[in-house]
Coordinates of C-alpha atoms in Angstrom, one line a residue:
M1 CA -0.4 0.0 0.3
R2 CA 3.0 2.2 0.7
D3 CA 4.6 1.1 -2.4
R4 CA 2.0 1.7 -5.2
N5 CA 4.9 1.4 -7.5
L6 CA 4.4 -2.4 -6.7
K7 CA 0.1 -2.4 -6.9
N8 CA 0.2 -5.4 -9.8
E9 CA 2.5 -7.5 -7.9
K10 CA 1.0 -7.0 -4.6
Q11 CA -2.4 -7.3 -6.4
E12 CA -1.3 -10.3 -8.1
K13 CA -1.4 -11.9 -4.2
V14 CA -4.7 -10.4 -2.8
F15 CA -6.4 -11.7 -5.9
E16 CA -4.7 -15.5 -5.0
V17 CA -5.9 -15.4 -1.0
L18 CA -9.2 -13.9 -2.2
Q19 CA -9.8 -17.3 -4.5
Q20 CA -8.8 -19.5 -1.7
A21 CA -11.1 -17.9 0.4
E22 CA -13.7 -17.9 -1.8
K23 CA -13.2 -22.2 -2.8
L24 CA -13.2 -22.3 1.3
L25 CA -16.7 -20.8 1.7
V26 CA -18.5 -23.6 0.7
H27 CA -21.7 -22.5 3.1
D28 CA -23.2 -19.5 3.7
F29 CA -20.9 -18.4 6.6
Y30 CA -17.7 -20.3 7.4
A31 CA -19.0 -21.3 10.3
G32 CA -22.0 -22.7 8.5
S33 CA -25.6 -21.3 8.1
A34 CA -24.9 -19.4 10.5
P35 CA -21.4 -16.6 11.6
G36 CA -19.4 -17.4 13.9
Y37 CA -15.4 -17.7 14.8
P38 CA -13.9 -18.3 11.4
D39 CA -16.5 -15.4 10.5
Y40 CA -15.5 -13.2 13.0
L41 CA -11.9 -13.2 13.2
T42 CA -11.7 -13.2 9.4
F43 CA -13.8 -10.4 8.5
P44 CA -11.2 -7.7 9.6
F45 CA -8.7 -8.9 6.9
F46 CA -11.0 -8.5 4.7
E47 CA -12.3 -5.2 5.5
K48 CA -9.1 -3.8 5.2
I49 CA -8.8 -4.4 1.9
W50 CA -12.4 -3.2 0.9
W51 CA -10.7 0.2 2.6
S52 CA -7.9 -0.1 1.1
A53 CA -9.3 -0.7 -2.0
S54 CA -11.0 2.6 -1.7
L55 CA -7.7 4.5 -2.2
D56 CA -6.3 4.8 -5.6
D57 CA -3.7 2.9 -7.0
V58 CA -4.2 0.3 -4.3
V59 CA -6.0 -2.4 -6.0
D60 CA -9.1 -2.8 -8.2
L61 CA -11.4 -4.5 -6.1
P62 CA -15.1 -2.5 -6.0
I63 CA -16.1 -1.3 -3.5
R64 CA -19.6 -1.3 -3.8
G65 CA -20.1 -5.7 -4.6
F66 CA -16.7 -6.0 -2.7
P67 CA -14.6 -8.5 -3.9
G68 CA -16.1 -8.7 -6.8
I69 CA -19.6 -10.9 -8.4
Q70 CA -17.5 -11.7 -12.0
K71 CA -14.4 -13.6 -9.8
F72 CA -15.8 -14.4 -6.4
P73 CA -19.9 -14.4 -6.2
K74 CA -19.6 -16.7 -3.1
L75 CA -17.1 -14.2 -1.1
T76 CA -19.3 -11.4 -2.4
A77 CA -22.2 -12.9 -0.6
W78 CA -20.5 -13.4 2.4
F79 CA -19.2 -10.2 3.1
E80 CA -22.3 -8.8 2.5
R81 CA -23.9 -11.2 4.8
I82 CA -21.5 -10.6 7.8
L83 CA -20.9 -7.1 6.9
N84 CA -24.6 -5.9 7.3
S85 CA -25.0 -8.7 10.9
D86 CA -26.0 -6.7 14.0
V87 CA -22.8 -8.2 15.2
V88 CA -20.4 -6.7 12.5
Q89 CA -22.7 -3.2 12.8
S90 CA -22.3 -2.9 16.1
V91 CA -18.5 -2.9 16.3
T92 CA -17.5 -1.4 12.8
Q93 CA -16.4 2.0 11.0
P94 CA -18.3 3.3 7.7
I95 CA -15.8 3.0 4.3
E96 CA -15.3 6.7 4.5
F97 CA -13.1 6.5 8.1
G98 CA -11.8 3.0 7.7
A99 CA -10.0 4.6 4.3
E100 CA -9.0 7.3 6.4
F101 CA -7.0 5.4 8.2
M102 CA -5.7 3.0 5.9
N103 CA -4.6 6.3 3.3
A104 CA -3.3 8.0 6.5
Y105 CA -1.3 4.7 6.9
A106 CA -0.2 4.0 3.5
T107 CA 1.0 7.7 3.6
H108 CA 2.9 8.0 7.1
G109 CA -0.2 10.3 8.0
T110 CA -1.1 10.7 11.9
L111 CA -3.2 8.0 12.4
N112 CA -6.3 8.5 14.3
Y113 CA -7.5 5.5 16.8
N114 CA -10.4 7.3 17.5
L115 CA -11.3 8.6 13.8
G116 CA -15.2 8.1 14.2
L117 CA -15.5 7.6 17.8

């Protein structure tokens, strides 16, 4: 993220990880028919990729319909379900705050750990 000249190289690795996650998703959630430990444990990592997708020249993924229905249909549906779950909604920040935080990180700016609180 900090060296945007490496975008293509790094993006390829992100797509590989997303493809692996797509293959591992055999139910509505990683835990089965309802969200559970593996869903809540992995969500923050996907959320950070989603936030990063809103920054210029980091990764070519859609913000709406993340990570992309054509390449990752199961993962896209999972992300939407888990993002909109009551549990995640009670602790997550809007994408604008996440993107602002990730941009500060990427540009060596001042990190505001209280952003949106």
